[in-house]
PDB file of C-alpha atoms in Angstrom:
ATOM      1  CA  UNK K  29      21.197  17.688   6.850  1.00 93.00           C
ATOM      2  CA  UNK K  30      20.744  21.005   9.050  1.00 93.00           C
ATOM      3  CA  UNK K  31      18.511  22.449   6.084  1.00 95.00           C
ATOM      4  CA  UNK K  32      16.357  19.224   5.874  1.00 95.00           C
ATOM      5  CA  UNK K  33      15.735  19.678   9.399  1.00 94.00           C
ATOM      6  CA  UNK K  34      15.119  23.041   9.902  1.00 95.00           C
ATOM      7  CA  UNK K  35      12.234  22.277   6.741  1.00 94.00           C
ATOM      8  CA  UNK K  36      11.351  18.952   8.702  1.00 94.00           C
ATOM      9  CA  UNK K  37      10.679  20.558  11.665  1.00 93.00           C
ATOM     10  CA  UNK K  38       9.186  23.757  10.500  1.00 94.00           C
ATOM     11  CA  UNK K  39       6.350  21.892   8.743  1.00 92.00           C
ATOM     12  CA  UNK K  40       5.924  19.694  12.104  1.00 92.00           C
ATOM     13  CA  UNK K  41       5.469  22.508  13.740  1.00 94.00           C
ATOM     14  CA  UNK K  42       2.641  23.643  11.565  1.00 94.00           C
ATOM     15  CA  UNK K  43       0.684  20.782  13.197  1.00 92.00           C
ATOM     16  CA  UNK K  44       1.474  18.742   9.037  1.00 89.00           C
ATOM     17  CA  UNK K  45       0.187  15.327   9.619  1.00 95.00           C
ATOM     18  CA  UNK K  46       0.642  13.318   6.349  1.00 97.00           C
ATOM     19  CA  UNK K  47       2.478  10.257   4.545  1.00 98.00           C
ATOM     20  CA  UNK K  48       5.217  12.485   3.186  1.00 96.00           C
ATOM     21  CA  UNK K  49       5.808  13.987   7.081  1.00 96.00           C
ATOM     22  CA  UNK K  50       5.487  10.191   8.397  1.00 97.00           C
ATOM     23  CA  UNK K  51       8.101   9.491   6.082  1.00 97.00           C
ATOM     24  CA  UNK K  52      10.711  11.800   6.237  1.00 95.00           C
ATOM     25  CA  UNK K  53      10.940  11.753   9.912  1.00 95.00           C
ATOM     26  CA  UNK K  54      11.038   7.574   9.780  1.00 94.00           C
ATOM     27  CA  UNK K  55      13.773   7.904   6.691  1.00 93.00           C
ATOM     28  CA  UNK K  56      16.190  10.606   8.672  1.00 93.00           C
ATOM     29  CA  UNK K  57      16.147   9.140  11.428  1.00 90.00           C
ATOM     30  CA  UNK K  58      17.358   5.914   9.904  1.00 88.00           C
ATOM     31  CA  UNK K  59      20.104   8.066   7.473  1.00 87.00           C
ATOM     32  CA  UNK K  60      21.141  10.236  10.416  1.00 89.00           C
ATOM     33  CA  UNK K  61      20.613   8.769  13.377  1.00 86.00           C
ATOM     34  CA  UNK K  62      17.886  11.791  14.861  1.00 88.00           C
ATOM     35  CA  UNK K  63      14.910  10.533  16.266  1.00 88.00           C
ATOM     36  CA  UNK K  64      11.940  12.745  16.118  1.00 90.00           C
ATOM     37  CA  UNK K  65       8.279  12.566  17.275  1.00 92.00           C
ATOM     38  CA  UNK K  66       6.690  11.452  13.956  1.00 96.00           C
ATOM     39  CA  UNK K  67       3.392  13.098  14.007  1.00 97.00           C
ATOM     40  CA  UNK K  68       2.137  10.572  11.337  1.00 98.00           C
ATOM     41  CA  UNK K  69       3.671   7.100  12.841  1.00 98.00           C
ATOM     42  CA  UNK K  70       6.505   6.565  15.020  1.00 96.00           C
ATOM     43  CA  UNK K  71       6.355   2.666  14.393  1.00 96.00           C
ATOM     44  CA  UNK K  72       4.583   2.068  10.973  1.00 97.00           C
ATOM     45  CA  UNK K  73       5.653  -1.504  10.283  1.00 96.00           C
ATOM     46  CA  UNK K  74       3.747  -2.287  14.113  1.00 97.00           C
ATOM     47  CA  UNK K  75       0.395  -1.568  11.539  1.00 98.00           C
ATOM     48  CA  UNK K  76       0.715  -3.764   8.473  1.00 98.00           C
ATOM     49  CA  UNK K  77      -2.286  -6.189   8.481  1.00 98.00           C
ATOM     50  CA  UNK K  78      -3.286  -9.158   6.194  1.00 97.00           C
ATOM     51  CA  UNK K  79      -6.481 -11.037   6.256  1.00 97.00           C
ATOM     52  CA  UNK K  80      -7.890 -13.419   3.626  1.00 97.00           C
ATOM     53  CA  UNK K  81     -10.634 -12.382   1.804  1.00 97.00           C
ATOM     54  CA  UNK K  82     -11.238 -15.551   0.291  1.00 96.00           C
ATOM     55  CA  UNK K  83     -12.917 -16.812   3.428  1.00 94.00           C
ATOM     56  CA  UNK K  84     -15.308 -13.493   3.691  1.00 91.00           C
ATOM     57  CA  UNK K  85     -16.507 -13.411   0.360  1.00 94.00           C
ATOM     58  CA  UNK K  86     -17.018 -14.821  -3.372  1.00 96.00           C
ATOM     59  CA  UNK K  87     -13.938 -13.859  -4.241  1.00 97.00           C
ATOM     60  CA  UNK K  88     -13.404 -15.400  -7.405  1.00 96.00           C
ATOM     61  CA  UNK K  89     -16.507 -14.161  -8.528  1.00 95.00           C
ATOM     62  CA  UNK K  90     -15.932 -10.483  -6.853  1.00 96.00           C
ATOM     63  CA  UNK K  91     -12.132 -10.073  -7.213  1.00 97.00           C
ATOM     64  CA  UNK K  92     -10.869 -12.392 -10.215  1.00 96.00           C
ATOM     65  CA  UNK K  93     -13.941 -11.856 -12.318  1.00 94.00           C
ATOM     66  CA  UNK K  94     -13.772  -9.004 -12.237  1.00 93.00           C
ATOM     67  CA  UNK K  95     -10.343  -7.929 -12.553  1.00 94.00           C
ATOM     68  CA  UNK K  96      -9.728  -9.867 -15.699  1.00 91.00           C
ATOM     69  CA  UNK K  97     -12.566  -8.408 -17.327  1.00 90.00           C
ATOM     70  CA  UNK K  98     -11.071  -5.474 -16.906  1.00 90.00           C
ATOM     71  CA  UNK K  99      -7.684  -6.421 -18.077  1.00 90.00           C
ATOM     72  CA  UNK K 100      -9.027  -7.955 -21.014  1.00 87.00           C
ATOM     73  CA  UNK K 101     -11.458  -4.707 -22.195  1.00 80.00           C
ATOM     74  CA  UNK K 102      -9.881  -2.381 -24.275  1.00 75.00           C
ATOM     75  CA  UNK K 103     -11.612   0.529 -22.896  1.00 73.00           C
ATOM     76  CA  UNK K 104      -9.293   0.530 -19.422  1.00 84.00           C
ATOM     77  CA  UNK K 105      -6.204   2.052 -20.798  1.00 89.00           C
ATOM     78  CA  UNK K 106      -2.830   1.166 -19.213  1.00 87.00           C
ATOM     79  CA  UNK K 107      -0.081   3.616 -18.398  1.00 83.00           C
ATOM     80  CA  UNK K 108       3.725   3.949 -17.929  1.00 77.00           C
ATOM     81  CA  UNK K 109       5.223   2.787 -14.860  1.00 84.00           C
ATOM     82  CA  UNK K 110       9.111   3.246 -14.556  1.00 89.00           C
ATOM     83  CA  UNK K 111       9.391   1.508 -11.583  1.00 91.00           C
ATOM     84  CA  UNK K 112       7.887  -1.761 -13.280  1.00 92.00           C
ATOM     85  CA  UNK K 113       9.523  -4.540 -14.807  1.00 92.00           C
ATOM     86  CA  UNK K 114       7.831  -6.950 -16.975  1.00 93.00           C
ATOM     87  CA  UNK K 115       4.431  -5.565 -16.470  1.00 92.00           C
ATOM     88  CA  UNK K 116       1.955  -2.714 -16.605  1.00 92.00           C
ATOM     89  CA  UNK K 117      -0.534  -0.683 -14.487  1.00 94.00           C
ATOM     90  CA  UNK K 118      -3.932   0.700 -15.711  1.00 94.00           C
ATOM     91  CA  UNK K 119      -4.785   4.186 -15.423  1.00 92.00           C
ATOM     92  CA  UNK K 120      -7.362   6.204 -13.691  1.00 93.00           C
ATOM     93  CA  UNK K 121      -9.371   5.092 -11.171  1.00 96.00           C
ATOM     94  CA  UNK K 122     -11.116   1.709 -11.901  1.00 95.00           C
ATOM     95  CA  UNK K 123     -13.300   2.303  -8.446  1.00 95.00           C
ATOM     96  CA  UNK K 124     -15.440   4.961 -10.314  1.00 94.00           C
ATOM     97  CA  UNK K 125     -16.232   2.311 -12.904  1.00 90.00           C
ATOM     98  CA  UNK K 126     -19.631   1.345 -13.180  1.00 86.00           C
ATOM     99  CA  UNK K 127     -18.990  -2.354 -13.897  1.00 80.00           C
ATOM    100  CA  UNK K 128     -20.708  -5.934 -12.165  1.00 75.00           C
ATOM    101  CA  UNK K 129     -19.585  -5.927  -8.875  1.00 91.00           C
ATOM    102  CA  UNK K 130     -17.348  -2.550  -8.639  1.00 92.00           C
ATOM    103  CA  UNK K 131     -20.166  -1.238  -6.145  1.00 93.00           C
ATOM    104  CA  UNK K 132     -19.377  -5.039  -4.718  1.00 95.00           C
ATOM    105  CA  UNK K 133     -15.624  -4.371  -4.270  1.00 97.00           C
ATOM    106  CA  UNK K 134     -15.912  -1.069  -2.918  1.00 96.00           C
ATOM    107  CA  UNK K 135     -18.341  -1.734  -0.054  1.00 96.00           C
ATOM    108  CA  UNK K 136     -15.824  -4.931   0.702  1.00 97.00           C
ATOM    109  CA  UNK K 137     -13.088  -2.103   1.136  1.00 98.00           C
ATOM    110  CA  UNK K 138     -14.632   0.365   2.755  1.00 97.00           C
ATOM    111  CA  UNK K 139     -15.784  -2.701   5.603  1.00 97.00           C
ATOM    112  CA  UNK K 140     -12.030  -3.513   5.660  1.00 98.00           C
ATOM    113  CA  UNK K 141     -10.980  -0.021   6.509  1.00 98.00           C
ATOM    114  CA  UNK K 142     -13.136   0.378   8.967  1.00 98.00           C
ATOM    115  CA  UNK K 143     -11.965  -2.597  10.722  1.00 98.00           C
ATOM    116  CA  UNK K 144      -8.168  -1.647  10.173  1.00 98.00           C
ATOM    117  CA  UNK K 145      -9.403   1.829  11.602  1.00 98.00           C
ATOM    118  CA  UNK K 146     -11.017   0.347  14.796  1.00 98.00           C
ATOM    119  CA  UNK K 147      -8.344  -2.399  15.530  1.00 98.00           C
ATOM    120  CA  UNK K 148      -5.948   0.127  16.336  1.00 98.00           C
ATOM    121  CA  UNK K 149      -8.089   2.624  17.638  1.00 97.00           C
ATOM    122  CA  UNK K 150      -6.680   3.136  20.725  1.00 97.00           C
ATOM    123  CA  UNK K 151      -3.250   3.685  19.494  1.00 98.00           C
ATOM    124  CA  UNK K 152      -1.523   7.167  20.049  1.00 97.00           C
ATOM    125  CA  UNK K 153      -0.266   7.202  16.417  1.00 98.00           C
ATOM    126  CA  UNK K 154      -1.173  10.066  14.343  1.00 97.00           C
ATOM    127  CA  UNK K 155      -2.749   9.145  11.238  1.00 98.00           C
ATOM    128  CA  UNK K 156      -5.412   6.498  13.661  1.00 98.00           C
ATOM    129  CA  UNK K 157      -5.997  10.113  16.119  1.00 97.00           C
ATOM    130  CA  UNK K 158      -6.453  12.355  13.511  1.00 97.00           C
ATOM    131  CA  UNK K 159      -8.042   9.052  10.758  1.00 97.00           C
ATOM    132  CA  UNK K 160      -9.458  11.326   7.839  1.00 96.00           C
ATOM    133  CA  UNK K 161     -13.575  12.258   8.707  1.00 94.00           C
ATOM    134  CA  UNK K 162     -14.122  11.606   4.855  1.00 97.00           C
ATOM    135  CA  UNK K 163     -11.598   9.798   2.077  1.00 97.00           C
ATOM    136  CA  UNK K 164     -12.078   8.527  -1.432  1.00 97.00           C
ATOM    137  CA  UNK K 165     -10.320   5.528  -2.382  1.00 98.00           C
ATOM    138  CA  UNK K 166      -8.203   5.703  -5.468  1.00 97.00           C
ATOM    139  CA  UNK K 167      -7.837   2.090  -7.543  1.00 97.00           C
ATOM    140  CA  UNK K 168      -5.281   0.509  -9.688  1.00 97.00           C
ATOM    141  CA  UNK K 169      -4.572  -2.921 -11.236  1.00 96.00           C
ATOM    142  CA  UNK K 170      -1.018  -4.169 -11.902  1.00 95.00           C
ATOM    143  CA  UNK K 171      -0.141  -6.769 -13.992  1.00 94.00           C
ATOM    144  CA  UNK K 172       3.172  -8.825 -13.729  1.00 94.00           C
ATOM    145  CA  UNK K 173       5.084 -11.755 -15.751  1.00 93.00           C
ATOM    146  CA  UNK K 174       7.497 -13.852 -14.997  1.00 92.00           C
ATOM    147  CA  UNK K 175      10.916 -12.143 -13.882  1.00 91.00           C
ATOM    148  CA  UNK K 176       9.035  -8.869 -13.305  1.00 91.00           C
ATOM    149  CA  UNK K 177       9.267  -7.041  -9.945  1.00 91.00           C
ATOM    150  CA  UNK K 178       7.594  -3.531  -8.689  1.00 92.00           C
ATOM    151  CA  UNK K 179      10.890  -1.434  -7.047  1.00 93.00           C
ATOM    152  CA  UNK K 180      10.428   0.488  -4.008  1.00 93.00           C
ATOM    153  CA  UNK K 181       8.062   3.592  -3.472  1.00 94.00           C
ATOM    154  CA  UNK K 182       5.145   4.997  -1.483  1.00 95.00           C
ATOM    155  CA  UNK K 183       2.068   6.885  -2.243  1.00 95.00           C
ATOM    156  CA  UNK K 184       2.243   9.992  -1.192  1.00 95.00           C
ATOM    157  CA  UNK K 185      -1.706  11.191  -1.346  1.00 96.00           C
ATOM    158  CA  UNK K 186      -2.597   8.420   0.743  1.00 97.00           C
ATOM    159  CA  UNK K 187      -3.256   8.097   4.432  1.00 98.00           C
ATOM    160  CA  UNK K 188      -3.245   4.185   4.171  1.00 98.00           C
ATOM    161  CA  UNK K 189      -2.219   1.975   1.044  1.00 98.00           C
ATOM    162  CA  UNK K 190      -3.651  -1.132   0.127  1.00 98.00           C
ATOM    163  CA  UNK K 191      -3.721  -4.303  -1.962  1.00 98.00           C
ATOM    164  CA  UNK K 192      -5.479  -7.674  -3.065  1.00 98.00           C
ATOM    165  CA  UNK K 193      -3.764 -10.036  -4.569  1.00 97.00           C
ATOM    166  CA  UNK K 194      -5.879 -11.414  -7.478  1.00 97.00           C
ATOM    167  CA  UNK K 195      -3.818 -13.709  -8.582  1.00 95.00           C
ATOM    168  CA  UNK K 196      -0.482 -15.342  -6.979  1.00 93.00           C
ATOM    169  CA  UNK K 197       0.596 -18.090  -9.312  1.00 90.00           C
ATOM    170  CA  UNK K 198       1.484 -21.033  -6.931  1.00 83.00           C
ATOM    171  CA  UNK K 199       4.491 -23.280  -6.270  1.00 70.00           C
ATOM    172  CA  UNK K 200       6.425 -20.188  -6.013  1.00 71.00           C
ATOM    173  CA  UNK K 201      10.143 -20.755  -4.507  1.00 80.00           C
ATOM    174  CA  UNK K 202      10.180 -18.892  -0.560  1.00 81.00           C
ATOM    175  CA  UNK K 203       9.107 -15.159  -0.672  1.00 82.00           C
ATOM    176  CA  UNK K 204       9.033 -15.097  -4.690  1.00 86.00           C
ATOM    177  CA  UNK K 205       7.053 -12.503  -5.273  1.00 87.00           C
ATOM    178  CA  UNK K 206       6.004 -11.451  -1.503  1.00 91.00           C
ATOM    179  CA  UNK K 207       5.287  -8.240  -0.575  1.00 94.00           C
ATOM    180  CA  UNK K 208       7.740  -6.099   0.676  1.00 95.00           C
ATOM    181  CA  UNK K 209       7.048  -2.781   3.148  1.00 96.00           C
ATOM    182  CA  UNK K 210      10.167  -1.131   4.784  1.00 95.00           C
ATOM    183  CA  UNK K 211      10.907   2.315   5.950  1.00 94.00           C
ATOM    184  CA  UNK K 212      14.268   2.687   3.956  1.00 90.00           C
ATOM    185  CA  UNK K 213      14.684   1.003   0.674  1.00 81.00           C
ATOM    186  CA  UNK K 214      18.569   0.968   1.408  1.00 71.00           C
ATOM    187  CA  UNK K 215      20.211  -0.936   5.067  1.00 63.00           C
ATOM    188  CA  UNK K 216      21.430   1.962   6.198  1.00 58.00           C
ATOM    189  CA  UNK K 217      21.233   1.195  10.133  1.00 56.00           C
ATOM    190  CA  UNK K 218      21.684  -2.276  11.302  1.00 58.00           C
ATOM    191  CA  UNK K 219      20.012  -1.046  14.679  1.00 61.00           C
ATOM    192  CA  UNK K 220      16.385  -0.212  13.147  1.00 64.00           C
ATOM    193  CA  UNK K 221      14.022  -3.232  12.291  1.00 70.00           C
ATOM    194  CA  UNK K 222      13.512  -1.788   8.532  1.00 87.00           C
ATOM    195  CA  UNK K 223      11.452  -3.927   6.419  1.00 91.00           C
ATOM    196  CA  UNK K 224       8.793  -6.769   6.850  1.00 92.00           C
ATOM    197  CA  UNK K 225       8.355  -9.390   4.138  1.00 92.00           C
ATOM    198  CA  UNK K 226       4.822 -10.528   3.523  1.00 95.00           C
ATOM    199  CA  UNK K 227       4.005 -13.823   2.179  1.00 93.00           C
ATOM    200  CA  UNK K 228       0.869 -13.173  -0.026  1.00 94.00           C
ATOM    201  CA  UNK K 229      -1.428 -15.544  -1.941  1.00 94.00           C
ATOM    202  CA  UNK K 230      -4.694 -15.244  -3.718  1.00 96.00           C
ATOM    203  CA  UNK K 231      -7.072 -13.650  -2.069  1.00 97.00           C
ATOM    204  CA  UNK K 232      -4.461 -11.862   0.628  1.00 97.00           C
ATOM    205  CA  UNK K 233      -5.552  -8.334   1.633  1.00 98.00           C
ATOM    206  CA  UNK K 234      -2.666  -6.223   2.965  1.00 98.00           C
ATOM    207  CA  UNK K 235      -3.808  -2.799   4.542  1.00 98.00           C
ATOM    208  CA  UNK K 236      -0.125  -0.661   5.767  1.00 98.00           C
ATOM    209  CA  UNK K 237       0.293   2.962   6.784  1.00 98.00           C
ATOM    210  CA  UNK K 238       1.101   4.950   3.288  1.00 98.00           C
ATOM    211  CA  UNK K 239       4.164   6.180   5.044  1.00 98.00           C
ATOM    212  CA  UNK K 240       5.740   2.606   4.736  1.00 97.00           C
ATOM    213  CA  UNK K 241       7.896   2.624   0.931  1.00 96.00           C
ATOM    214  CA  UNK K 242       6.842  -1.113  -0.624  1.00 96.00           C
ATOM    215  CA  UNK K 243       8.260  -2.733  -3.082  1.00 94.00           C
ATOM    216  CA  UNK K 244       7.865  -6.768  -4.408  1.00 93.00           C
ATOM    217  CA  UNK K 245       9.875  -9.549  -5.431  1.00 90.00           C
ATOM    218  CA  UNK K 246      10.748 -10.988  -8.112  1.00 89.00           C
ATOM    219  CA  UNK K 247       9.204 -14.156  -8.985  1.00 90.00           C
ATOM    220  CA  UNK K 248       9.230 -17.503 -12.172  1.00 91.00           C
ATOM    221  CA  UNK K 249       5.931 -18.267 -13.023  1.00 91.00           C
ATOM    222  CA  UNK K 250       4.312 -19.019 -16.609  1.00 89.00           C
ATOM    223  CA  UNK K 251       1.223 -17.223 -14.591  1.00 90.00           C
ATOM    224  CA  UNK K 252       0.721 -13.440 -14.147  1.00 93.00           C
ATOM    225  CA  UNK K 253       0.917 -11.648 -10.919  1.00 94.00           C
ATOM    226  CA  UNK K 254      -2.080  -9.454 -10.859  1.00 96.00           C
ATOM    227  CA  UNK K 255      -2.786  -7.261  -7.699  1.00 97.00           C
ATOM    228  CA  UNK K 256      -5.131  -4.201  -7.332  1.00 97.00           C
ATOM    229  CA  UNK K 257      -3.422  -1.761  -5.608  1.00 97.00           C
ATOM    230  CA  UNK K 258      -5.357   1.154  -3.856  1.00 98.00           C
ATOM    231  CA  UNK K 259      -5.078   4.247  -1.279  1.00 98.00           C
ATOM    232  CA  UNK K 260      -7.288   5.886   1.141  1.00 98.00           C
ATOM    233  CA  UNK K 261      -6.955   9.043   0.222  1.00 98.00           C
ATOM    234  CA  UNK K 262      -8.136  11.956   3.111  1.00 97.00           C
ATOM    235  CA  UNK K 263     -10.902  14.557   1.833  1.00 93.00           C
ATOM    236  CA  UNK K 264     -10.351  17.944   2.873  1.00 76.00           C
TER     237      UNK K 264
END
């Protein structure tokens, strides 16, 4: 613990303001019960937002179109993903595809952002003071079946995380297959608010602080779960 700490602070005293800092403070103070100014987020589940896209755009036409094109073309390659069950992930980036309506889906993001950014502009928090000048966002889809679930983890390049929920197979029983962002993946102190269970459907957008671990649940459905998943990831 006293070597963590004398690393943890070091590097916040370098002026580090990233995910990974964000996190470790959030984490330690949970596991050990020391509270330090967290010069990413002192409160990231205070920033999780959801809005439905369905109502801004063509979103079947956009979003599902699109996405199962994708799934179904044998040129997008898919890669391993230990902490999947019962699914896969593609690899690369599919937002540097030149495909119908990938220009479409990026300037939908980048508006989204934006808004995120300026809702909580006048927050004190660190990564909306010091919000990256230039980022490049970094896509992914995810595919999952029935009985498959996506354990905890964050992305540690990004400055916020993101995902769009394709598909949601209805009729699901009470937060099957929700969304799940928490600071700890184990309760470790009853004393901390920890996680926040999000109820998604198709077309949800949830935008969270890439500090936050997420994880989903597991869900029955003869449908597949199919999300893209993305970061904003800072230029420098």
């Amino acid at each position: 613990q006293s070597i963590f700490y004398d690393q943890l602070d070091d590097l916040i005293s370098q002026g580090e303001v990233n995910s990974v800092i964000g996190s470790l403070c959030s984490r330690s103070e949970i596991r050990y019960g020391t509270k330090r100014s967290n010069p990413f987020c002192n409160d990231p589940l205070k920033y999780v937002s959801k809005v439905d896209l369905t109502e801004q755009c063509d979103f079947n036409n956009i979003f599902v179109k699109t996405a199962k094109n994708l799934l179904n073309n044998d040129t997008v390659s898919h890669k391993s993903q230990k902490l999947l069950t019962n699914g896969f992930q593609t690899s690369g980036n599919l937002l540097l595809l030149k495909t119908d309506f990938m220009e479409e889906i990026k300037r939908i993001l980048d508006s989204e952002i934006d808004k995120y950014r300026l809702c909580f502009k006048d927050s004190e928090e660190g990564f909306i003071r010091h919000w990256p000048t230039e980022y490049s966002l970094f896509g992914w889809l995810i595919s999952i079946e029935s009985g498959g679930e996506l354990r905890p983890h964050m992305h540690e390049e990004g400055w916020i995380s993101g995902s769009i929920y394709i598909n949601v197979p209805a009729n699901l029983k009470i937060e099957s297959g929700n969304l799940v962002v928490c600071i700890e993946e184990e309760l470790v102190n009853q004393n901390i608010n920890q996680d926040k269970s999000i109820n998604v459907v198709t077309g949800s957008l949830c935008l969270f602080p890439a500090s936050l671990l997420h994880y989903t649940l597991p869900f029955e459905s003869e449908e597949e779960r199919i999300v893209l998943a993305f970061d904003v990831i800072p230029k420098y």
